[in-house]
Tab-separated table of C-alpha atoms and ligand atoms in Angstrom:
chain	number	residue	atom	x	y	z
A	1	UNK	CA	0.087	0.026	-0.076
A	2	UNK	CA	1.126	3.742	-0.798
A	3	UNK	CA	0.423	6.072	1.960
A	4	UNK	CA	0.492	9.743	2.447
A	5	UNK	CA	0.087	11.509	5.670
A	6	UNK	CA	-0.988	15.115	5.823
A	7	UNK	CA	0.490	17.241	8.602
A	8	UNK	CA	4.195	17.933	10.193
A	9	UNK	CA	4.045	17.450	13.908
A	10	UNK	CA	4.729	14.960	16.468
A	11	UNK	CA	1.333	13.111	15.664
A	12	UNK	CA	2.250	12.931	12.207
A	13	UNK	CA	5.617	11.474	12.858
A	14	UNK	CA	3.991	8.925	14.970
A	15	UNK	CA	1.470	8.079	12.423
A	16	UNK	CA	4.379	7.758	9.780
A	17	UNK	CA	6.612	5.755	12.277
A	18	UNK	CA	3.509	3.165	12.835
A	19	UNK	CA	2.711	2.923	9.130
A	20	UNK	CA	6.348	2.322	8.425
A	21	UNK	CA	6.293	-0.544	10.713
A	22	UNK	CA	3.235	-1.892	8.892
A	23	UNK	CA	4.638	-4.475	6.373
A	24	UNK	CA	1.558	-4.036	4.148
A	25	UNK	CA	2.985	-0.332	3.692
A	26	UNK	CA	5.519	-0.246	0.767
A	27	UNK	CA	5.679	3.455	0.071
A	28	UNK	CA	5.293	6.237	2.447
A	29	UNK	CA	4.906	9.898	1.954
A	30	UNK	CA	4.229	12.898	4.303
A	31	UNK	CA	3.096	16.482	3.385
A	32	UNK	CA	4.590	18.802	4.642
A	33	UNK	CA	6.187	16.414	7.150
A	34	UNK	CA	9.340	17.561	9.350
A	35	UNK	CA	13.115	16.356	9.851
A	36	UNK	CA	11.673	13.188	11.862
A	37	UNK	CA	9.121	11.950	9.267
A	38	UNK	CA	11.865	12.167	6.667
A	39	UNK	CA	13.657	9.273	8.201
A	40	UNK	CA	10.633	7.112	6.980
A	41	UNK	CA	8.927	9.092	4.187
A	42	UNK	CA	9.232	11.168	1.301
A	43	UNK	CA	8.389	14.641	2.572
A	44	UNK	CA	6.578	17.060	-0.118
A	45	UNK	CA	6.373	20.817	0.417
A	46	UNK	CA	2.714	21.410	-0.008
A	47	UNK	CA	0.011	23.110	2.082
A	48	UNK	CA	-1.993	20.301	3.509
A	49	UNK	CA	-5.136	22.560	3.675
A	50	UNK	CA	-5.079	22.956	-0.044
A	51	UNK	CA	-7.429	20.404	-1.391
A	52	UNK	CA	-6.558	20.763	-5.055
A	53	UNK	CA	-2.614	20.618	-4.090
A	54	UNK	CA	-3.426	17.566	-1.921
A	55	UNK	CA	-5.385	15.830	-4.684
A	56	UNK	CA	-2.672	16.190	-7.283
A	57	UNK	CA	0.013	14.998	-4.903
A	58	UNK	CA	-1.911	11.825	-3.850
A	59	UNK	CA	-2.837	11.105	-7.597
A	60	UNK	CA	0.844	11.644	-8.663
A	61	UNK	CA	2.307	9.518	-6.140
A	62	UNK	CA	-0.714	6.875	-6.787
A	63	UNK	CA	-1.812	7.034	-3.003
A	64	UNK	CA	-4.176	4.174	-1.665
A	65	UNK	CA	-4.376	5.747	1.508
A	66	UNK	CA	-4.339	9.363	2.812
A	67	UNK	CA	-4.366	9.909	6.518
A	68	UNK	CA	-5.564	13.464	7.483
A	69	UNK	CA	-3.397	14.240	10.874
A	70	UNK	CA	-4.550	17.811	11.879
A	71	UNK	CA	-8.079	19.445	12.026
A	72	UNK	CA	-7.554	22.210	9.655
A	73	UNK	CA	-7.639	20.261	6.425
A	74	UNK	CA	-10.699	18.140	7.691
A	75	UNK	CA	-12.790	21.286	8.373
A	76	UNK	CA	-11.429	22.697	5.105
A	77	UNK	CA	-12.881	19.896	3.202
A	78	UNK	CA	-9.695	18.160	2.074
A	79	UNK	CA	-11.111	14.669	2.655
A	80	UNK	CA	-14.129	15.501	0.567
A	81	UNK	CA	-11.725	16.546	-2.307
A	82	UNK	CA	-10.028	13.319	-2.129
A	83	UNK	CA	-12.887	11.095	-1.898
A	84	UNK	CA	-14.409	13.013	-4.928
A	85	UNK	CA	-11.422	11.771	-6.935
A	86	UNK	CA	-11.952	8.210	-5.558
A	87	UNK	CA	-8.876	8.329	-3.325
A	88	UNK	CA	-9.185	6.360	0.062
A	89	UNK	CA	-8.832	8.629	2.792
A	90	UNK	CA	-8.774	8.347	6.905
A	91	UNK	CA	-10.542	11.526	8.069
A	92	UNK	CA	-14.506	12.465	7.867
A	93	UNK	CA	-15.798	14.988	5.394
A	94	UNK	CA	-16.098	18.565	5.986
A	95	UNK	CA	-19.827	18.277	7.178
A	96	UNK	CA	-18.887	15.308	9.561
A	97	UNK	CA	-15.646	17.227	10.838
A	98	UNK	CA	-17.932	20.017	12.139
A	99	UNK	CA	-18.162	17.751	15.322
A	100	UNK	CA	-14.774	19.529	16.030
A	101	UNK	CA	-15.415	22.540	13.954
A	102	UNK	CA	-18.191	23.879	15.759
A	103	UNK	CA	-18.842	23.532	19.509
A	104	UNK	CA	-22.615	24.535	18.637
A	105	UNK	CA	-22.924	21.659	16.189
A	106	UNK	CA	-21.450	19.234	18.483
A	107	UNK	CA	-23.586	19.985	21.265
A	108	UNK	CA	-26.727	19.762	19.113
A	109	UNK	CA	-25.765	16.375	17.858
A	110	UNK	CA	-24.963	15.248	21.399
A	111	UNK	CA	-28.321	16.362	22.532
A	112	UNK	CA	-30.307	14.548	19.501
A	113	UNK	CA	-28.271	11.645	20.431
A	114	UNK	CA	-28.764	11.588	24.068
A	115	UNK	CA	-24.958	11.572	24.751
A	116	UNK	CA	-23.973	12.180	28.515
A	117	UNK	CA	-22.515	15.679	28.440
A	118	UNK	CA	-22.237	18.919	30.194
A	119	UNK	CA	-25.746	21.124	29.949
A	120	UNK	CA	-25.221	23.945	27.599
A	121	UNK	CA	-26.394	27.068	25.754
A	122	UNK	CA	-25.512	28.460	22.638
A	123	UNK	CA	-25.244	32.497	23.158
A	124	UNK	CA	-25.395	34.892	20.382
A	125	UNK	CA	-24.903	37.981	22.352
A	126	UNK	CA	-23.224	39.208	25.498
A	127	UNK	CA	-26.890	39.357	27.277
A	128	UNK	CA	-27.376	35.770	26.369
A	129	UNK	CA	-24.135	34.759	27.509
A	130	UNK	CA	-24.802	36.613	30.976
A	131	UNK	CA	-27.929	34.829	31.365
A	132	UNK	CA	-26.498	31.392	30.815
A	133	UNK	CA	-23.308	32.327	33.110
A	134	UNK	CA	-26.228	33.151	35.931
A	135	UNK	CA	-27.803	29.857	34.911
A	136	UNK	CA	-24.937	27.526	35.254
A	137	UNK	CA	-22.984	29.508	37.903
A	138	UNK	CA	-19.328	29.081	38.857
A	139	UNK	CA	-16.473	27.666	37.706
A	140	UNK	CA	-17.505	29.200	34.224
A	141	UNK	CA	-16.983	27.683	30.935
A	142	UNK	CA	-17.043	29.553	27.755
A	143	UNK	CA	-16.261	28.096	24.216
A	144	UNK	CA	-15.699	30.020	21.084
A	145	UNK	CA	-18.028	28.279	18.803
A	146	UNK	CA	-15.462	28.219	16.030
A	147	UNK	CA	-12.329	26.172	15.530
A	148	UNK	CA	-9.680	28.037	17.794
A	149	UNK	CA	-6.868	25.592	18.007
A	150	UNK	CA	-7.238	24.625	21.691
A	151	UNK	CA	-7.413	28.586	22.613
A	152	UNK	CA	-11.281	29.250	22.347
A	153	UNK	CA	-12.029	27.547	25.908
A	154	UNK	CA	-11.956	29.532	29.028
A	155	UNK	CA	-12.653	27.921	32.356
A	156	UNK	CA	-12.649	30.470	35.216
A	157	UNK	CA	-14.121	31.260	38.448
A	158	UNK	CA	-13.575	35.093	37.278
A	159	UNK	CA	-16.913	36.166	36.038
A	160	UNK	CA	-15.456	39.253	34.317
A	161	UNK	CA	-12.795	37.162	32.392
A	162	UNK	CA	-15.884	34.608	31.239
A	163	UNK	CA	-17.920	37.668	30.209
A	164	UNK	CA	-14.848	39.230	28.495
A	165	UNK	CA	-14.097	36.012	26.460
A	166	UNK	CA	-17.991	35.655	25.592
A	167	UNK	CA	-17.801	39.372	24.397
A	168	UNK	CA	-14.577	38.795	22.265
A	169	UNK	CA	-15.886	35.654	20.667
A	170	UNK	CA	-19.362	36.861	19.816
A	171	UNK	CA	-21.004	33.167	19.318
A	172	UNK	CA	-20.026	30.912	22.151
A	173	UNK	CA	-21.322	27.907	24.118
A	174	UNK	CA	-21.505	28.508	27.763
A	175	UNK	CA	-21.714	25.234	29.611
A	176	UNK	CA	-21.989	23.585	33.138
A	177	UNK	CA	-18.532	22.754	34.584
A	178	UNK	CA	-17.677	19.033	34.849
A	179	UNK	CA	-15.655	17.901	37.700
A	180	UNK	CA	-13.333	14.876	37.270
A	181	UNK	CA	-10.002	13.573	35.657
A	182	UNK	CA	-10.027	13.756	31.901
A	183	UNK	CA	-9.313	10.957	29.789
A	184	UNK	CA	-9.013	10.647	25.809
A	185	UNK	CA	-10.649	7.992	23.964
A	186	UNK	CA	-9.935	7.558	20.292
A	187	UNK	CA	-12.362	5.374	18.197
A	188	UNK	CA	-11.726	4.181	14.716
A	189	UNK	CA	-14.961	4.506	12.712
A	190	UNK	CA	-16.120	3.587	9.391
A	191	UNK	CA	-19.566	5.371	9.820
A	192	UNK	CA	-21.420	2.247	10.930
A	193	UNK	CA	-18.997	0.096	13.167
A	194	UNK	CA	-16.766	1.552	15.746
A	195	UNK	CA	-13.304	0.454	17.366
A	196	UNK	CA	-12.176	2.036	20.513
A	197	UNK	CA	-8.448	2.391	21.176
A	198	UNK	CA	-6.565	2.399	24.419
A	199	UNK	CA	-7.705	5.088	26.684
A	200	UNK	CA	-4.827	7.808	27.294
A	201	UNK	CA	-4.244	10.849	29.610
A	202	UNK	CA	-2.946	14.159	28.396
A	203	UNK	CA	-1.530	16.928	30.329
A	204	UNK	CA	-2.711	20.219	29.060
A	205	UNK	CA	-1.364	22.766	31.207
A	206	UNK	CA	2.235	24.152	30.843
A	207	UNK	CA	3.859	23.392	34.126
A	208	UNK	CA	3.974	20.858	37.052
A	209	UNK	CA	0.903	20.287	39.129
A	210	UNK	CA	-1.374	21.350	36.332
A	211	UNK	CA	-0.280	25.210	36.682
A	212	UNK	CA	0.130	27.739	33.960
A	213	UNK	CA	-1.517	28.414	30.819
A	214	UNK	CA	-3.322	25.789	28.532
A	215	UNK	CA	-1.247	24.075	25.848
A	216	UNK	CA	-2.014	21.688	23.187
A	217	UNK	CA	-0.637	19.034	25.640
A	218	UNK	CA	2.703	18.671	27.353
A	219	UNK	CA	2.820	15.138	27.716
A	220	UNK	CA	0.834	11.605	27.651
A	221	UNK	CA	0.529	8.154	28.598
A	222	UNK	CA	-1.417	4.854	27.912
A	223	UNK	CA	-3.080	2.918	29.112
A	224	UNK	CA	-5.113	4.688	31.883
A	225	UNK	CA	-4.945	1.488	34.245
A	226	UNK	CA	-6.977	3.490	36.863
A	227	UNK	CA	-10.225	4.125	34.567
A	228	UNK	CA	-13.279	2.479	36.010
A	229	UNK	CA	-13.944	-1.020	34.909
A	230	UNK	CA	-16.342	-0.976	31.916
A	231	UNK	CA	-15.543	2.632	31.355
A	232	UNK	CA	-14.768	1.911	27.350
A	233	UNK	CA	-17.733	-0.157	26.866
A	234	UNK	CA	-20.103	2.323	28.667
A	235	UNK	CA	-18.610	5.330	26.449
A	236	UNK	CA	-19.030	3.053	23.209
A	237	UNK	CA	-22.882	2.391	24.073
A	238	UNK	CA	-23.940	5.621	25.613
A	239	UNK	CA	-22.048	8.087	23.581
A	240	UNK	CA	-20.133	6.802	20.338
A	241	UNK	CA	-22.867	4.479	19.055
A	242	UNK	CA	-25.617	7.247	19.355
A	243	UNK	CA	-23.497	9.896	17.868
A	244	UNK	CA	-22.476	7.793	14.941
A	245	UNK	CA	-26.043	6.867	14.247
A	246	UNK	CA	-27.264	10.410	14.721
A	247	UNK	CA	-24.446	11.634	12.126
A	248	UNK	CA	-25.451	8.951	9.666
A	249	UNK	CA	-29.244	9.828	10.144
A	250	UNK	CA	-28.250	13.457	8.966
A	251	UNK	CA	-26.700	12.097	5.961
A	252	UNK	CA	-23.075	12.971	7.382
A	253	UNK	CA	-21.588	9.430	7.917
A	254	UNK	CA	-18.793	9.816	10.312
A	255	UNK	CA	-15.556	8.001	8.876
A	256	UNK	CA	-12.154	8.471	10.466
A	257	UNK	CA	-11.027	9.149	13.838
A	258	UNK	CA	-13.616	10.252	16.583
A	259	UNK	CA	-11.678	11.790	19.736
A	260	UNK	CA	-13.853	11.420	22.700
A	261	UNK	CA	-12.700	13.727	25.223
A	262	UNK	CA	-13.944	12.784	28.861
A	263	UNK	CA	-14.214	13.905	32.229
A	264	UNK	CA	-14.632	11.062	34.595
A	265	UNK	CA	-17.155	12.644	37.135
A	266	UNK	CA	-18.805	11.204	40.240
A	267	UNK	CA	-22.075	10.389	38.186
A	268	UNK	CA	-19.950	8.636	35.322
A	269	UNK	CA	-18.170	9.451	32.237
A	270	UNK	CA	-19.292	12.785	30.413
A	271	UNK	CA	-18.352	14.040	27.117
A	272	UNK	CA	-16.107	17.160	27.128
A	273	UNK	CA	-15.697	17.136	23.519
A	274	UNK	CA	-15.456	15.636	20.433
A	275	UNK	CA	-12.406	16.196	17.886
A	276	UNK	CA	-11.880	14.830	14.333
A	277	UNK	CA	-8.555	13.643	14.669
A	278	UNK	CA	-6.033	11.916	16.811
A	279	UNK	CA	-5.134	13.937	19.639
A	280	UNK	CA	-1.500	15.315	20.011
A	281	UNK	CA	0.271	14.019	21.925
A	282	UNK	CA	-1.848	11.269	22.951
A	283	UNK	CA	-1.695	9.590	19.585
A	284	UNK	CA	2.095	9.079	20.136
A	285	UNK	CA	1.601	6.718	22.955
A	286	UNK	CA	-1.458	4.916	21.919
A	287	UNK	CA	-0.135	4.063	18.636
A	288	UNK	CA	3.331	2.769	20.360
A	289	UNK	CA	1.184	0.212	22.170
A	290	UNK	CA	-0.873	-0.948	18.968
A	291	UNK	CA	0.413	-4.293	17.671
A	292	UNK	CA	-2.131	-4.528	14.936
A	293	UNK	CA	-0.746	-3.242	11.530
A	294	UNK	CA	-2.271	0.128	11.410
A	295	UNK	CA	-2.558	0.882	7.456
A	296	UNK	CA	-5.403	-1.766	7.055
A	297	UNK	CA	-7.536	-0.493	9.767
A	298	UNK	CA	-7.140	3.029	8.662
A	299	UNK	CA	-8.113	2.147	4.966
A	300	UNK	CA	-11.015	-0.050	6.400
A	301	UNK	CA	-12.659	2.998	7.879
A	302	UNK	CA	-12.858	4.464	4.595
A	303	UNK	CA	-14.787	1.812	2.922
A	304	UNK	CA	-17.183	0.476	5.897
A	305	UNK	CA	-14.637	-2.308	6.377
A	306	UNK	CA	-14.512	-2.523	10.070
A	307	UNK	CA	-16.879	-5.512	10.800
A	308	UNK	CA	-18.154	-6.129	14.494
A	309	UNK	CA	-15.475	-9.136	14.563
A	310	UNK	CA	-12.348	-6.680	13.596
A	311	UNK	CA	-10.253	-6.508	16.839
A	312	UNK	CA	-7.234	-4.414	17.615
A	313	UNK	CA	-4.463	-6.037	19.468
A	314	UNK	CA	-2.335	-4.219	21.822
A	315	UNK	CA	1.317	-4.619	23.463
A	316	UNK	CA	1.146	-5.259	27.282
A	317	UNK	CA	2.957	-2.310	29.602
A	318	UNK	CA	2.993	1.274	28.916
A	319	UNK	CA	4.328	4.191	26.978
A	320	UNK	CA	4.841	7.672	28.183
A	321	UNK	CA	5.418	10.812	26.187
A	322	UNK	CA	7.260	14.189	27.512
A	323	UNK	CA	6.907	17.066	25.326
A	324	UNK	CA	9.967	19.289	25.168
A	325	UNK	CA	8.832	22.811	24.388
A	326	UNK	CA	10.795	25.993	23.467
A	327	UNK	CA	11.328	28.745	25.286
A	328	UNK	CA	8.369	30.951	25.852
A	329	UNK	CA	5.659	28.270	24.935
A	330	UNK	CA	2.785	28.635	24.822
A	331	UNK	CA	3.106	31.922	24.166
A	332	UNK	CA	5.146	33.416	20.908
A	333	UNK	CA	7.891	30.382	21.062
A	334	UNK	CA	11.742	31.022	20.392
A	335	UNK	CA	12.796	29.305	17.196
A	336	UNK	CA	15.843	28.646	15.144
A	337	UNK	CA	17.936	27.256	17.927
A	338	UNK	CA	20.205	24.418	17.472
A	339	UNK	CA	19.043	20.960	18.939
A	340	UNK	CA	21.358	18.187	20.086
A	341	UNK	CA	21.379	14.837	21.788
A	342	UNK	CA	18.760	12.898	19.802
A	343	UNK	CA	20.928	10.147	19.038
A	344	UNK	CA	22.147	9.879	22.634
A	345	UNK	CA	18.357	10.057	23.882
A	346	UNK	CA	17.238	7.200	21.216
A	347	UNK	CA	20.293	4.919	22.108
A	348	UNK	CA	18.675	4.252	25.476
A	349	UNK	CA	16.685	1.088	25.423
A	350	UNK	CA	12.905	1.432	25.280
A	351	UNK	CA	13.152	5.213	24.361
A	352	UNK	CA	12.837	7.036	21.148
A	353	UNK	CA	12.252	10.714	19.971
A	354	UNK	CA	9.588	12.079	17.667
A	355	UNK	CA	9.773	15.340	15.997
A	356	UNK	CA	7.071	18.065	16.526
A	357	UNK	CA	8.329	21.553	15.873
A	358	UNK	CA	11.949	20.793	14.210
A	359	UNK	CA	13.566	21.979	10.815
A	360	UNK	CA	16.896	21.565	9.219
A	361	UNK	CA	18.996	24.539	8.850
A	362	UNK	CA	21.984	24.960	6.617
A	363	UNK	CA	22.979	21.445	5.258
A	364	UNK	CA	21.943	19.221	8.371
A	365	UNK	CA	21.774	21.072	11.521
A	366	UNK	CA	18.508	20.460	13.320
A	367	UNK	CA	16.981	23.643	14.963
A	368	UNK	CA	13.646	24.342	16.739
A	369	UNK	CA	10.739	25.659	14.650
A	370	UNK	CA	7.670	25.611	16.835
A	371	UNK	CA	6.429	25.482	20.195
A	372	UNK	CA	6.186	22.097	21.085
A	373	UNK	CA	9.864	20.856	19.740
A	374	UNK	CA	10.059	17.188	20.509
A	375	UNK	CA	8.228	14.310	22.122
A	376	UNK	CA	10.280	11.733	24.051
A	377	UNK	CA	8.928	8.326	24.061
A	378	UNK	CA	9.604	6.052	26.733
A	379	UNK	CA	8.252	2.444	26.901
A	380	UNK	CA	8.448	-0.420	29.496
A	381	UNK	CA	6.483	-3.288	31.344
A	382	UNK	CA	5.141	-0.824	33.535
A	383	UNK	CA	4.092	2.664	33.578
A	384	UNK	CA	7.036	3.663	36.016
A	385	UNK	CA	9.478	1.930	34.247
A	386	UNK	CA	8.225	3.741	30.512
A	387	UNK	CA	8.180	7.118	32.775
A	388	UNK	CA	11.901	6.752	33.843
A	389	UNK	CA	13.106	5.961	30.453
A	390	UNK	CA	11.296	8.895	28.987
A	391	UNK	CA	12.814	11.292	31.613
A	392	UNK	CA	16.347	9.474	30.989
A	393	UNK	CA	16.214	9.930	27.265
A	394	UNK	CA	14.605	13.785	27.754
A	395	UNK	CA	17.453	14.494	30.166
A	396	UNK	CA	19.891	13.935	27.028
A	397	UNK	CA	18.522	16.444	24.773
A	398	UNK	CA	19.726	20.082	24.817
A	399	UNK	CA	18.010	23.114	23.491
A	400	UNK	CA	18.773	26.455	24.781
A	401	UNK	CA	15.874	27.829	26.984
A	402	UNK	CA	13.502	24.618	26.418
A	403	UNK	CA	11.629	23.106	29.266
A	404	UNK	CA	9.416	20.118	29.971
A	405	UNK	CA	7.160	18.855	32.890
A	406	UNK	CA	8.710	16.606	35.233
A	407	UNK	CA	5.370	15.108	36.531
A	408	UNK	CA	3.985	13.597	33.294
A	409	UNK	CA	2.312	10.117	34.568
A	410	UNK	CA	3.579	10.686	37.903
A	411	UNK	CA	0.507	9.970	40.080
A	412	UNK	CA	-0.638	7.212	37.718
A	413	UNK	CA	2.706	5.420	37.989
A	414	UNK	CA	2.646	5.850	41.591
A	415	UNK	CA	-0.775	4.306	41.905
A	416	UNK	CA	-0.057	1.494	39.649
A	417	UNK	CA	3.521	0.586	40.950
B	501	AMP	P1	-12.741	21.520	24.558
B	501	AMP	O1	-11.676	22.424	23.526
B	501	AMP	O2	-13.990	21.680	24.497
B	501	AMP	O3	-12.012	20.211	24.713
B	501	AMP	O4	-11.841	22.429	26.119
B	501	AMP	C1	-10.596	22.521	26.294
B	501	AMP	C2	-10.383	22.044	27.942
B	501	AMP	O5	-11.195	22.727	28.568
B	501	AMP	C3	-10.705	20.548	28.079
B	501	AMP	O6	-9.997	19.676	27.851
B	501	AMP	C4	-11.179	20.620	29.845
B	501	AMP	O7	-9.962	20.614	30.572
B	501	AMP	C5	-11.746	21.982	29.427
B	501	AMP	N1	-13.161	22.079	29.831
B	501	AMP	C6	-13.958	22.022	28.611
B	501	AMP	N2	-15.307	21.986	28.969
B	501	AMP	C7	-15.207	21.762	30.157
B	501	AMP	C8	-16.534	21.646	31.192
B	501	AMP	N3	-17.568	21.563	30.873
B	501	AMP	N4	-16.069	21.376	32.441
B	501	AMP	C9	-14.931	21.340	32.736
B	501	AMP	N5	-13.792	21.701	32.017
B	501	AMP	C10	-13.864	21.855	30.814
B	502	LIG	N1	-4.116	16.855	23.185
B	502	LIG	C1	-5.286	17.430	23.074
B	502	LIG	C2	-5.723	17.535	21.425
B	502	LIG	O1	-4.981	17.086	20.707
B	502	LIG	O2	-6.666	18.217	21.523
């Protein structure tokens, strides 16, 4: 199979790596990719949001599978353009991707499908927002209705801040606060059948102890062994199944990856959000544990090929990833600084490094080129061992001004031993 991955971050490096380990994948391409993906794939300099450019590239290389990594191409309709040309694609059509692209739409679908989630109201004016804030009380949760790259959600005790965010965004969803630890569950869907992957946990705040600003994610681990027994089955039954049925009923069959962001509240799991693609960096640890070759699975999602008998096999043990971030992330990050120590880090048993925001400068000097620069992955029989390896490897990397959280998976590893 010839495969093309769209995107250029750590998630896409993990996808390219997983596809490179699939014996059925004979030819691998990435666009635009990064220095890490170029180890396994041919990188192509195109804009992944440009449907025409993507379709032309896919046709030219004879792609039999295009895997769309980030949300922007999905929301821009790149999957539709590929399907129109008869090119198999892993990722939902533009209309189906609205489950991520519009918070209001996602809430409407969840309500129609009876999915357990926070009560909410779509507000079109500051007055409506104020009424909703009164109705739900603090902590206040205000979400920009549109796609905002993780920056559109404000959770605060501060009423003035909540009102300011509502005013600045215009159309917002105001909702009830959900209390409880968060878990990310990825589901492969062919529109009718769905296969859950291993649950993972992400660390969204910039600094240790869940302090500091929200980020795209500073680290992750899988599996989540402390999750209540039967959680995945319950979520598949109460949230995923009804959502896929409702989407099909609306004529927008959902094919691709459904990311279910959950809060495990005292009343059971509640859906915080849907995303239309793999979470980054959770994808990195989940794919690390996947034993089933991934190419055929992703292709099957496009053609209604995930039968109820299809099973995913998982490796035992655990994986942890630690995000090495550039100075000043998640603000305007420092860029263009030299990176060293990746070989030394990867030389450690059970550890490797994925590229997220890196670039070549000059002939072959690796430099930083984004906020989240590297994802250091550690694996092991236990979560504690995986974590230890990830941090031993991270210590070997040098990048001026960079930082990482030192408490990724700490609590879970302590609980699990
Ligand atoms: P979203 O983009 O909807 O996932 O929101 C981003 C983050 O905001 C989530 O991962 C949660 O940490 C937080 N969040 C969103 N909605 C709620 C809610 N109803 N209650 C508590 N926290 C929330
Ligand atoms: N790590 C969270 C996300 O990808 O949305």
